Amino acid sequence: GAVVSQHPSWVICKSGTSVKIECRSLDFQATTMFWYRQFPKQSLMLMATSNEGSKATYEQGVEKDKFLINHASLTLSTLTVTSAHPEDSSFYICSAARDRDSYEQYFGPGTRLTVT
Amino acid sequence: AQSVSQHNHHVILSEAASLELGCNYSYGGTVNLFWYVQYPGQHLQLLLKYFSGDPLVKGIKGFEAEFIKSKFSFNLRKPSVQWSDTAEYFCAVKGGSGGYNKLIFGAGTRLAVHP
C-alpha cells in the first residue's frame, strides 16, 4: 500500500513554455502533498506544501507564480512550471501524507524536467 | 533554521563489511528523525524513524540508527552490508513548530557495495 505515482517520468520542453507534472496517491487519500526539487548530487529541497482544497504554502525563495500547485482532490496534486527556463531543469519529486498530522510521507518516483 | 549534514558523500564497501553513515542536525528542540533510501531508479523509501523512546531504532533490511541527543546525531548502521544495499541514503529531520510536517533533508550519501 501507499503508492505514489508521478507523470510524466521525464519531459523535455522549450524555453518559455509551461509544463505540468502530476502526482497521484494510488491507494490512499492524501490530505497533504509536498513538492521537492533535487539538483544533481544535492539534497531534496522542499518547494511547497499543499493541502487538498486550499492554497499551497511555498517555501522562502520559491516563486509561487512560476510554480503553480493545485491540489484539487485527495488523490491528485499538480505542479505547473510556467514560462520554463533552462535553470528550471531539475528533478521534481512529490510526496504524499494521509493527513497533516501524519509524519510519514510516501514519495513518488520523480520527474526529470529538461528545458532547452 | 534547521539543517542536516551528512558527512560522507560517497562510501565504497565490500560485501560483509560494516556500515556507519553519519548524520548531524541542528535544532535544539524536539525532533523527529528519519533515514530514507533510494535504490537506483526507484523512489525514496523509509528505512527507519525516531520519534521518542528507545534511542536505538531498528528499521527494515537489518538497518538501525542511534539517536544521541547530546551530539545532535542520528547515525545509520548495518553490521554486514550486501551488494543489494547499493543505493543513496538520506537523513531527514522534522522539528519545531509549523504545520505540514516539513522534512529537511541532508545531501545524501551514495553507497556502493562491491561483491
Coordinates of C-alpha atoms in Angstrom, one line a residue, chain B residues 10-68:
Chain B
H10 CA 30.4 8.6 -1.2
V11 CA 31.1 5.3 0.6
I12 CA 32.5 2.2 -1.1
L13 CA 32.5 -1.1 0.8
S14 CA 32.9 -4.7 0.2
E15 CA 30.2 -7.2 1.0
A16 CA 30.0 -8.2 4.6
A17 CA 31.8 -5.0 5.8
S18 CA 30.1 -2.9 8.5
L19 CA 28.5 0.4 7.6
E20 CA 28.1 3.6 9.5
L21 CA 26.8 6.7 7.9
G22 CA 26.9 9.9 9.8
C23 CA 24.1 12.4 10.2
N24 CA 24.0 15.5 12.3
Y25 CA 21.3 18.0 12.6
S26 CA 21.0 21.5 14.0
Y27 CA 17.9 22.1 16.1
G28 CA 17.7 22.4 19.8
G29 CA 14.1 21.3 20.3
T30 CA 12.2 18.1 19.9
V31 CA 12.9 16.5 16.6
N32 CA 11.7 13.5 14.6
L33 CA 14.4 11.8 12.6
F34 CA 14.3 9.7 9.5
W35 CA 16.5 7.7 7.2
Y36 CA 15.4 7.2 3.7
V37 CA 16.9 5.0 1.0
Q38 CA 16.8 5.5 -2.8
Y39 CA 17.7 2.4 -4.8
P40 CA 18.9 3.0 -8.4
G41 CA 15.9 4.0 -10.5
Q42 CA 13.5 3.8 -7.6
H43 CA 11.7 6.3 -5.4
L44 CA 12.6 7.2 -1.8
Q45 CA 11.6 4.6 0.8
L46 CA 11.6 5.0 4.5
L47 CA 14.2 2.9 6.3
L48 CA 13.5 3.9 9.8
K49 CA 12.3 6.7 12.0
Y50 CA 12.8 8.0 15.5
F51 CA 10.1 9.9 17.4
S52 CA 10.7 9.2 21.0
G53 CA 11.6 6.4 23.5
D54 CA 14.5 4.0 22.9
P55 CA 17.2 5.9 21.1
L56 CA 18.3 2.8 19.2
V57 CA 15.9 2.3 16.4
K58 CA 15.7 -0.7 14.2
G59 CA 14.5 -0.5 10.7
I60 CA 14.0 -2.6 7.6
K61 CA 16.6 -4.8 6.0
G62 CA 18.8 -5.0 9.1
F63 CA 19.5 -1.3 9.4
E64 CA 19.5 0.5 12.7
A65 CA 20.2 4.0 13.9
E66 CA 21.1 5.6 17.2
F67 CA 19.8 8.9 18.3
I68 CA 22.3 10.7 20.5

